[in-house]
PDB file of C-alpha atoms and ligand atoms in Angstrom:
ATOM      1  CA  MET A  22       7.958-143.296 -35.759  1.00  0.00           C
ATOM      2  CA  ARG A  23      10.468-140.834 -33.345  1.00  0.00           C
ATOM      3  CA  ARG A  24       7.914-138.576 -30.963  1.00  0.00           C
ATOM      4  CA  PRO A  25       8.598-134.728 -32.340  1.00  0.00           C
ATOM      5  CA  LEU A  26      10.338-132.793 -29.295  1.00  0.00           C
ATOM      6  CA  ILE A  27      10.528-129.374 -28.494  1.00  0.00           C
ATOM      7  CA  ALA A  28      13.111-127.830 -26.685  1.00  0.00           C
ATOM      8  CA  ALA A  29      12.712-124.368 -25.057  1.00  0.00           C
ATOM      9  CA  ASN A  30      16.079-122.560 -25.267  1.00  0.00           C
ATOM     10  CA  TRP A  31      15.499-119.223 -22.717  1.00  0.00           C
ATOM     11  CA  LYS A  32      18.831-118.411 -23.030  1.00  0.00           C
ATOM     12  CA  MET A  33      19.643-115.410 -20.465  1.00  0.00           C
ATOM     13  CA  HIS A  34      16.497-114.615 -19.809  1.00  0.00           C
ATOM     14  CA  GLY A  35      13.754-115.451 -16.850  1.00  0.00           C
ATOM     15  CA  ARG A  36      13.406-114.018 -12.872  1.00  0.00           C
ATOM     16  CA  LEU A  37      12.077-115.998 -10.455  1.00  0.00           C
ATOM     17  CA  ALA A  38       8.719-114.202 -10.678  1.00  0.00           C
ATOM     18  CA  MET A  39       8.580-114.797 -14.183  1.00  0.00           C
ATOM     19  CA  VAL A  40       9.707-118.800 -13.670  1.00  0.00           C
ATOM     20  CA  ALA A  41       6.998-119.299 -11.872  1.00  0.00           C
ATOM     21  CA  ALA A  42       4.196-117.530 -13.388  1.00  0.00           C
ATOM     22  CA  TYR A  43       5.424-119.532 -16.700  1.00  0.00           C
ATOM     23  CA  VAL A  44       5.042-122.899 -15.258  1.00  0.00           C
ATOM     24  CA  ALA A  45       1.490-122.078 -13.874  1.00  0.00           C
ATOM     25  CA  GLU A  46       0.186-121.349 -17.953  1.00  0.00           C
ATOM     26  CA  LEU A  47       1.286-124.577 -18.430  1.00  0.00           C
ATOM     27  CA  ARG A  48      -0.256-126.189 -16.165  1.00  0.00           C
ATOM     28  CA  ALA A  49      -3.152-124.632 -16.608  1.00  0.00           C
ATOM     29  CA  ALA A  50      -2.567-125.394 -20.514  1.00  0.00           C
ATOM     30  CA  GLU A  51      -3.848-128.016 -22.465  1.00  0.00           C
ATOM     31  CA  ILE A  52      -0.277-129.662 -23.895  1.00  0.00           C
ATOM     32  CA  PRO A  53      -0.142-131.132 -26.335  1.00  0.00           C
ATOM     33  CA  ALA A  54      -0.473-135.202 -26.728  1.00  0.00           C
ATOM     34  CA  GLY A  55       2.583-137.285 -28.458  1.00  0.00           C
ATOM     35  CA  ILE A  56       5.439-134.736 -27.897  1.00  0.00           C
ATOM     36  CA  GLU A  57       8.245-134.296 -26.082  1.00  0.00           C
ATOM     37  CA  LEU A  58       8.434-130.953 -24.252  1.00  0.00           C
ATOM     38  CA  VAL A  59      11.401-129.625 -22.477  1.00  0.00           C
ATOM     39  CA  LEU A  60      11.879-126.701 -20.889  1.00  0.00           C
ATOM     40  CA  CYS A  61      16.048-125.648 -20.504  1.00  0.00           C
ATOM     41  CA  PRO A  62      15.791-122.404 -18.134  1.00  0.00           C
ATOM     42  CA  PRO A  63      19.628-120.488 -17.184  1.00  0.00           C
ATOM     43  CA  THR A  64      21.160-123.168 -14.297  1.00  0.00           C
ATOM     44  CA  PRO A  65      19.672-121.039 -10.939  1.00  0.00           C
ATOM     45  CA  TYR A  66      16.215-121.339 -11.824  1.00  0.00           C
ATOM     46  CA  LEU A  67      16.486-125.119 -12.943  1.00  0.00           C
ATOM     47  CA  ASP A  68      15.609-127.056  -9.935  1.00  0.00           C
ATOM     48  CA  LYS A  69      12.346-124.015  -9.532  1.00  0.00           C
ATOM     49  CA  VAL A  70      11.906-125.384 -13.110  1.00  0.00           C
ATOM     50  CA  THR A  71      11.906-129.293 -13.205  1.00  0.00           C
ATOM     51  CA  ALA A  72       9.875-128.638  -9.333  1.00  0.00           C
ATOM     52  CA  GLY A  73       7.269-127.119 -11.240  1.00  0.00           C
ATOM     53  CA  VAL A  74       7.046-129.320 -14.510  1.00  0.00           C
ATOM     54  CA  ALA A  75       7.016-132.681 -11.993  1.00  0.00           C
ATOM     55  CA  GLY A  76       4.035-134.745 -12.436  1.00  0.00           C
ATOM     56  CA  LEU A  77       3.035-132.903 -16.372  1.00  0.00           C
ATOM     57  CA  GLY A  78       3.014-135.436 -18.346  1.00  0.00           C
ATOM     58  CA  GLU A  79       5.896-135.436 -21.344  1.00  0.00           C
ATOM     59  CA  VAL A  80       7.410-132.137 -20.615  1.00  0.00           C
ATOM     60  CA  ALA A  81      10.828-131.950 -18.757  1.00  0.00           C
ATOM     61  CA  SER A  82      13.505-129.796 -17.563  1.00  0.00           C
ATOM     62  CA  GLY A  83      16.982-129.204 -19.234  1.00  0.00           C
ATOM     63  CA  ALA A  84      20.395-127.241 -18.897  1.00  0.00           C
ATOM     64  CA  GLN A  85      22.200-125.154 -21.369  1.00  0.00           C
ATOM     65  CA  ASP A  86      25.318-125.965 -21.456  1.00  0.00           C
ATOM     66  CA  CYS A  87      27.622-127.747 -18.953  1.00  0.00           C
ATOM     67  CA  SER A  88      30.801-128.036 -17.593  1.00  0.00           C
ATOM     68  CA  ILE A  89      33.463-130.001 -19.872  1.00  0.00           C
ATOM     69  CA  GLU A  90      34.732-131.445 -16.021  1.00  0.00           C
ATOM     70  CA  GLU A  91      33.239-134.570 -15.166  1.00  0.00           C
ATOM     71  CA  THR A  92      34.527-134.868 -12.172  1.00  0.00           C
ATOM     72  CA  ASP A  93      34.026-132.508  -8.330  1.00  0.00           C
ATOM     73  CA  GLY A  94      37.239-130.311  -7.958  1.00  0.00           C
ATOM     74  CA  ALA A  95      38.563-126.836  -8.106  1.00  0.00           C
ATOM     75  CA  HIS A  96      36.663-125.769 -11.017  1.00  0.00           C
ATOM     76  CA  THR A  97      35.318-122.204 -10.110  1.00  0.00           C
ATOM     77  CA  GLY A  98      32.701-121.051 -11.723  1.00  0.00           C
ATOM     78  CA  GLU A  99      31.334-124.707 -13.336  1.00  0.00           C
ATOM     79  CA  VAL A 100      28.073-126.977 -13.745  1.00  0.00           C
ATOM     80  CA  SER A 101      28.890-130.662 -14.160  1.00  0.00           C
ATOM     81  CA  ALA A 102      26.397-132.859 -15.806  1.00  0.00           C
ATOM     82  CA  GLU A 103      26.668-134.753 -12.978  1.00  0.00           C
ATOM     83  CA  MET A 104      24.971-132.312 -10.790  1.00  0.00           C
ATOM     84  CA  LEU A 105      22.480-131.506 -13.223  1.00  0.00           C
ATOM     85  CA  ALA A 106      21.262-134.909 -13.183  1.00  0.00           C
ATOM     86  CA  ASP A 107      20.642-134.315  -9.449  1.00  0.00           C
ATOM     87  CA  LEU A 108      19.206-131.264  -9.881  1.00  0.00           C
ATOM     88  CA  GLY A 109      16.386-134.054 -11.924  1.00  0.00           C
ATOM     89  CA  CYS A 110      17.193-132.531 -15.255  1.00  0.00           C
ATOM     90  CA  ARG A 111      16.848-134.729 -18.424  1.00  0.00           C
ATOM     91  CA  TRP A 112      18.590-133.031 -21.523  1.00  0.00           C
ATOM     92  CA  THR A 113      21.044-130.753 -22.229  1.00  0.00           C
ATOM     93  CA  ILE A 114      21.606-128.540 -24.929  1.00  0.00           C
ATOM     94  CA  VAL A 115      25.750-128.803 -25.801  1.00  0.00           C
ATOM     95  CA  GLY A 116      27.499-126.626 -28.863  1.00  0.00           C
ATOM     96  CA  HIS A 117      25.286-123.689 -29.228  1.00  0.00           C
ATOM     97  CA  SER A 118      26.585-121.492 -31.413  1.00  0.00           C
ATOM     98  CA  GLU A 119      26.771-118.893 -28.649  1.00  0.00           C
ATOM     99  CA  ARG A 120      28.759-120.968 -27.100  1.00  0.00           C
ATOM    100  CA  ARG A 121      31.033-121.738 -29.830  1.00  0.00           C
ATOM    101  CA  ARG A 122      30.955-118.876 -31.414  1.00  0.00           C
ATOM    102  CA  GLY A 123      30.854-116.126 -27.947  1.00  0.00           C
ATOM    103  CA  HIS A 124      32.735-118.784 -26.347  1.00  0.00           C
ATOM    104  CA  GLY A 125      35.267-120.461 -27.705  1.00  0.00           C
ATOM    105  CA  GLU A 126      33.768-123.822 -27.854  1.00  0.00           C
ATOM    106  CA  SER A 127      35.674-125.801 -30.405  1.00  0.00           C
ATOM    107  CA  ASP A 128      34.472-129.130 -31.963  1.00  0.00           C
ATOM    108  CA  ALA A 129      36.816-130.867 -29.693  1.00  0.00           C
ATOM    109  CA  VAL A 130      35.734-129.327 -26.381  1.00  0.00           C
ATOM    110  CA  VAL A 131      31.394-129.491 -27.266  1.00  0.00           C
ATOM    111  CA  ALA A 132      32.345-133.008 -28.097  1.00  0.00           C
ATOM    112  CA  ALA A 133      34.282-134.084 -24.874  1.00  0.00           C
ATOM    113  CA  LYS A 134      31.036-131.924 -23.107  1.00  0.00           C
ATOM    114  CA  PHE A 135      28.682-134.444 -24.965  1.00  0.00           C
ATOM    115  CA  ALA A 136      29.990-137.291 -23.337  1.00  0.00           C
ATOM    116  CA  ALA A 137      29.857-135.705 -20.183  1.00  0.00           C
ATOM    117  CA  ILE A 138      26.546-135.350 -20.439  1.00  0.00           C
ATOM    118  CA  GLU A 139      26.287-139.097 -21.671  1.00  0.00           C
ATOM    119  CA  ALA A 140      28.522-140.276 -18.414  1.00  0.00           C
ATOM    120  CA  ALA A 141      25.965-138.181 -16.188  1.00  0.00           C
ATOM    121  CA  GLY A 142      23.302-139.962 -18.334  1.00  0.00           C
ATOM    122  CA  LEU A 143      21.930-137.553 -19.219  1.00  0.00           C
ATOM    123  CA  ALA A 144      20.667-136.546 -23.241  1.00  0.00           C
ATOM    124  CA  PRO A 145      22.398-134.060 -25.524  1.00  0.00           C
ATOM    125  CA  ILE A 146      20.658-131.770 -27.276  1.00  0.00           C
ATOM    126  CA  LEU A 147      23.872-131.313 -30.162  1.00  0.00           C
ATOM    127  CA  CYS A 148      23.930-128.335 -31.952  1.00  0.00           C
ATOM    128  CA  VAL A 149      25.490-128.186 -35.059  1.00  0.00           C
ATOM    129  CA  GLY A 150      25.365-125.287 -38.099  1.00  0.00           C
ATOM    130  CA  GLU A 151      27.004-123.317 -40.656  1.00  0.00           C
ATOM    131  CA  THR A 152      27.244-119.589 -40.657  1.00  0.00           C
ATOM    132  CA  ALA A 153      25.861-117.266 -43.268  1.00  0.00           C
ATOM    133  CA  GLU A 154      29.219-116.463 -45.116  1.00  0.00           C
ATOM    134  CA  GLU A 155      30.318-120.373 -44.294  1.00  0.00           C
ATOM    135  CA  ARG A 156      26.546-121.097 -46.257  1.00  0.00           C
ATOM    136  CA  ARG A 157      27.694-119.031 -49.186  1.00  0.00           C
ATOM    137  CA  ALA A 158      31.270-120.525 -49.875  1.00  0.00           C
ATOM    138  CA  GLY A 159      29.434-123.136 -50.186  1.00  0.00           C
ATOM    139  CA  ARG A 160      30.486-124.857 -46.649  1.00  0.00           C
ATOM    140  CA  ALA A 161      27.654-125.775 -44.744  1.00  0.00           C
ATOM    141  CA  GLU A 162      27.705-129.656 -45.078  1.00  0.00           C
ATOM    142  CA  GLU A 163      31.882-129.901 -44.704  1.00  0.00           C
ATOM    143  CA  VAL A 164      31.122-127.680 -41.344  1.00  0.00           C
ATOM    144  CA  VAL A 165      28.456-129.406 -40.373  1.00  0.00           C
ATOM    145  CA  VAL A 166      29.896-132.768 -40.860  1.00  0.00           C
ATOM    146  CA  ALA A 167      33.019-131.966 -39.317  1.00  0.00           C
ATOM    147  CA  GLN A 168      30.678-130.567 -35.707  1.00  0.00           C
ATOM    148  CA  LEU A 169      28.783-134.412 -35.987  1.00  0.00           C
ATOM    149  CA  ARG A 170      32.636-136.011 -36.602  1.00  0.00           C
ATOM    150  CA  ALA A 171      34.269-134.717 -33.835  1.00  0.00           C
ATOM    151  CA  VAL A 172      31.351-135.851 -31.216  1.00  0.00           C
ATOM    152  CA  ILE A 173      30.869-139.445 -33.354  1.00  0.00           C
ATOM    153  CA  GLU A 174      34.883-139.941 -33.212  1.00  0.00           C
ATOM    154  CA  HIS A 175      34.933-139.238 -29.092  1.00  0.00           C
ATOM    155  CA  ALA A 176      31.524-140.718 -27.719  1.00  0.00           C
ATOM    156  CA  GLY A 177      31.038-143.146 -31.336  1.00  0.00           C
ATOM    157  CA  ALA A 178      27.619-142.979 -32.911  1.00  0.00           C
ATOM    158  CA  ASP A 179      24.868-145.155 -31.070  1.00  0.00           C
ATOM    159  CA  VAL A 180      24.212-142.544 -28.296  1.00  0.00           C
ATOM    160  CA  PHE A 181      22.843-140.674 -30.534  1.00  0.00           C
ATOM    161  CA  ALA A 182      19.895-143.435 -30.172  1.00  0.00           C
ATOM    162  CA  HIS A 183      18.571-141.705 -27.200  1.00  0.00           C
ATOM    163  CA  ALA A 184      20.128-138.113 -28.221  1.00  0.00           C
ATOM    164  CA  ALA A 185      19.708-135.779 -29.989  1.00  0.00           C
ATOM    165  CA  ILE A 186      20.390-133.004 -33.012  1.00  0.00           C
ATOM    166  CA  ALA A 187      19.623-129.765 -33.400  1.00  0.00           C
ATOM    167  CA  TYR A 188      20.350-128.011 -37.093  1.00  0.00           C
ATOM    168  CA  GLU A 189      20.446-124.696 -36.230  1.00  0.00           C
ATOM    169  CA  PRO A 190      22.515-121.857 -39.207  1.00  0.00           C
ATOM    170  CA  VAL A 191      23.664-119.524 -37.256  1.00  0.00           C
ATOM    171  CA  TRP A 192      22.272-117.014 -39.973  1.00  0.00           C
ATOM    172  CA  ALA A 193      18.784-117.572 -38.501  1.00  0.00           C
ATOM    173  CA  ILE A 194      18.916-117.579 -35.156  1.00  0.00           C
ATOM    174  CA  GLY A 195      17.533-114.082 -33.408  1.00  0.00           C
ATOM    175  CA  THR A 196      16.935-112.832 -36.731  1.00  0.00           C
ATOM    176  CA  GLY A 197      13.571-113.604 -37.403  1.00  0.00           C
ATOM    177  CA  GLU A 198      15.056-114.691 -40.567  1.00  0.00           C
ATOM    178  CA  ALA A 199      13.536-118.298 -40.705  1.00  0.00           C
ATOM    179  CA  ALA A 200      15.795-120.492 -43.056  1.00  0.00           C
ATOM    180  CA  THR A 201      13.705-122.583 -45.797  1.00  0.00           C
ATOM    181  CA  PRO A 202      11.488-125.537 -44.980  1.00  0.00           C
ATOM    182  CA  GLU A 203      13.673-126.617 -47.877  1.00  0.00           C
ATOM    183  CA  VAL A 204      16.705-125.420 -46.948  1.00  0.00           C
ATOM    184  CA  ALA A 205      16.035-127.591 -43.262  1.00  0.00           C
ATOM    185  CA  GLN A 206      14.808-130.459 -44.575  1.00  0.00           C
ATOM    186  CA  LYS A 207      18.425-131.037 -46.993  1.00  0.00           C
ATOM    187  CA  MET A 208      20.485-130.357 -44.429  1.00  0.00           C
ATOM    188  CA  HIS A 209      18.140-132.724 -41.385  1.00  0.00           C
ATOM    189  CA  GLU A 210      18.762-134.965 -43.977  1.00  0.00           C
ATOM    190  CA  PHE A 211      22.273-135.277 -44.666  1.00  0.00           C
ATOM    191  CA  VAL A 212      22.981-135.506 -40.997  1.00  0.00           C
ATOM    192  CA  ARG A 213      21.194-138.531 -40.869  1.00  0.00           C
ATOM    193  CA  GLU A 214      23.024-139.984 -43.243  1.00  0.00           C
ATOM    194  CA  SER A 215      26.178-139.370 -41.565  1.00  0.00           C
ATOM    195  CA  VAL A 216      24.867-140.901 -38.520  1.00  0.00           C
ATOM    196  CA  ALA A 217      24.117-143.728 -40.816  1.00  0.00           C
ATOM    197  CA  ARG A 218      27.285-144.030 -42.156  1.00  0.00           C
ATOM    198  CA  HIS A 219      28.403-145.094 -38.696  1.00  0.00           C
ATOM    199  CA  ASP A 220      24.934-146.756 -37.195  1.00  0.00           C
ATOM    200  CA  ARG A 221      22.273-146.949 -38.761  1.00  0.00           C
ATOM    201  CA  ALA A 222      19.785-148.055 -36.027  1.00  0.00           C
ATOM    202  CA  ALA A 223      20.884-144.461 -34.319  1.00  0.00           C
ATOM    203  CA  ALA A 224      20.348-142.124 -37.479  1.00  0.00           C
ATOM    204  CA  GLU A 225      16.770-144.229 -37.443  1.00  0.00           C
ATOM    205  CA  ALA A 226      15.941-143.162 -33.732  1.00  0.00           C
ATOM    206  CA  VAL A 227      17.575-139.231 -33.438  1.00  0.00           C
ATOM    207  CA  ARG A 228      15.714-136.727 -33.332  1.00  0.00           C
ATOM    208  CA  ILE A 229      16.820-134.059 -35.623  1.00  0.00           C
ATOM    209  CA  LEU A 230      15.293-130.258 -34.346  1.00  0.00           C
ATOM    210  CA  TYR A 231      15.286-127.633 -36.382  1.00  0.00           C
ATOM    211  CA  GLY A 232      16.187-124.351 -34.698  1.00  0.00           C
ATOM    212  CA  GLY A 233      16.323-120.837 -35.788  1.00  0.00           C
ATOM    213  CA  SER A 234      13.591-117.924 -35.578  1.00  0.00           C
ATOM    214  CA  VAL A 235      10.831-121.043 -35.205  1.00  0.00           C
ATOM    215  CA  LYS A 236       7.306-119.119 -34.664  1.00  0.00           C
ATOM    216  CA  PRO A 237       3.771-120.144 -34.449  1.00  0.00           C
ATOM    217  CA  ASP A 238       3.528-118.870 -37.628  1.00  0.00           C
ATOM    218  CA  ASN A 239       6.198-121.182 -39.387  1.00  0.00           C
ATOM    219  CA  ALA A 240       6.141-124.015 -37.576  1.00  0.00           C
ATOM    220  CA  ALA A 241       3.481-126.567 -39.166  1.00  0.00           C
ATOM    221  CA  GLU A 242       5.669-125.711 -42.682  1.00  0.00           C
ATOM    222  CA  PHE A 243       9.186-127.038 -41.112  1.00  0.00           C
ATOM    223  CA  PHE A 244       7.088-130.316 -38.799  1.00  0.00           C
ATOM    224  CA  ALA A 245       6.403-131.095 -42.529  1.00  0.00           C
ATOM    225  CA  SER A 246       9.386-132.169 -43.837  1.00  0.00           C
ATOM    226  CA  ALA A 247       9.319-136.450 -42.633  1.00  0.00           C
ATOM    227  CA  HIS A 248      13.080-135.199 -41.021  1.00  0.00           C
ATOM    228  CA  VAL A 249      12.096-132.589 -38.804  1.00  0.00           C
ATOM    229  CA  ASP A 250      11.235-133.749 -35.807  1.00  0.00           C
ATOM    230  CA  GLY A 251      10.860-130.977 -33.916  1.00  0.00           C
ATOM    231  CA  ALA A 252      12.709-128.001 -33.124  1.00  0.00           C
ATOM    232  CA  LEU A 253      15.260-125.980 -30.744  1.00  0.00           C
ATOM    233  CA  VAL A 254      13.124-122.408 -29.708  1.00  0.00           C
ATOM    234  CA  GLY A 255      14.728-119.570 -28.324  1.00  0.00           C
ATOM    235  CA  GLY A 256      12.738-116.369 -28.564  1.00  0.00           C
ATOM    236  CA  ALA A 257       9.160-117.699 -28.690  1.00  0.00           C
ATOM    237  CA  SER A 258       9.526-119.615 -25.776  1.00  0.00           C
ATOM    238  CA  LEU A 259      10.135-117.340 -23.654  1.00  0.00           C
ATOM    239  CA  VAL A 260       5.767-116.724 -24.343  1.00  0.00           C
ATOM    240  CA  PRO A 261       4.199-120.312 -22.541  1.00  0.00           C
ATOM    241  CA  ALA A 262       1.672-119.441 -25.297  1.00  0.00           C
ATOM    242  CA  ASP A 263       3.924-119.916 -28.353  1.00  0.00           C
ATOM    243  CA  LEU A 264       5.827-122.578 -27.332  1.00  0.00           C
ATOM    244  CA  LEU A 265       2.375-124.712 -27.249  1.00  0.00           C
ATOM    245  CA  ALA A 266       1.354-123.500 -30.225  1.00  0.00           C
ATOM    246  CA  ILE A 267       4.671-124.713 -31.722  1.00  0.00           C
ATOM    247  CA  ALA A 268       4.193-128.018 -29.515  1.00  0.00           C
ATOM    248  CA  ALA A 269       0.523-128.235 -30.928  1.00  0.00           C
ATOM    249  CA  ALA A 270       1.942-127.746 -34.873  1.00  0.00           C
ATOM    250  CA  ALA A 271       4.108-130.664 -34.048  1.00  0.00           C
ATOM    251  CA  GLY A 272       1.829-132.763 -32.510  1.00  0.00           C
ATOM    252  CA  GLU A 273      -0.510-132.788 -35.998  1.00  0.00           C
ATOM    253  CA  ASN A 274       2.115-133.693 -37.539  1.00  0.00           C
TER     254      ASN A 274
HETATM  255  P1  LIG B   1      15.575-118.522 -31.859  1.00  0.00           P
HETATM  256  O1  LIG B   1      17.304-119.161 -31.213  1.00  0.00           O
HETATM  257  O2  LIG B   1      14.825-118.949 -31.780  1.00  0.00           O
HETATM  258  O3  LIG B   1      15.618-117.259 -30.200  1.00  0.00           O
HETATM  259  O4  LIG B   1      15.963-117.856 -33.609  1.00  0.00           O
HETATM  260  C1  LIG B   1      16.575-120.229 -31.248  1.00  0.00           C
HETATM  261  C2  LIG B   1      18.328-120.992 -31.143  1.00  0.00           C
HETATM  262  O5  LIG B   1      19.389-120.522 -30.487  1.00  0.00           O
HETATM  263  O6  LIG B   1      18.076-121.899 -30.096  1.00  0.00           O
END
């Protein structure tokens, strides 16, 4: 049995006051049992979030990205995976489409960052997914498998035993138009088979999350699929009650 994982991607949102209120609301709430919750705030707030959720059962903190550089040095503006681990973070998102497309990160760059996260002892949440154009052209699976292959060739497939993969179709991110549960289920099955071709045990263990306009009112439809092991939540994760409602829906499956 794979334990459901719900990751909150705050993107570039938050202020100190918001962090304090958010953490206070989580601490006062009942966290659904049997699921893992990961809060990924912007880097400047990671320390506060990590301290804020300390001792709160299965709630951990994660980063949204990290440097490709593994060793300290002259890398102005960069934050290494080791620094994130030092802060007490447990997870790091890597290869989000807003990094791939907005910041020119190639599959090879994402694979190197994935390896850096592994080397620092953190668990990666690897984002994969196709654009609307790629889906229309019938290339969705081809794009996703190339994104996976780059990581597997660089870091091996066994690492997925303690990582997560988030399938996030680019056309569903922040648009309010989530994929249908059928589309998600089909791609999640394809992703698991793609990993299984390299490492069957890792494929059984890896949590595959759906991401793209997940809300409290559509989350349960996704979690009903045996291959959807959780969600990567953007917009809705900024409201603690919504994140908890999504987590509760995951817990019920
Ligand atoms: P969204 O974002 O839930 O706002 O669509 C998801 C993501 O980009 O991780």
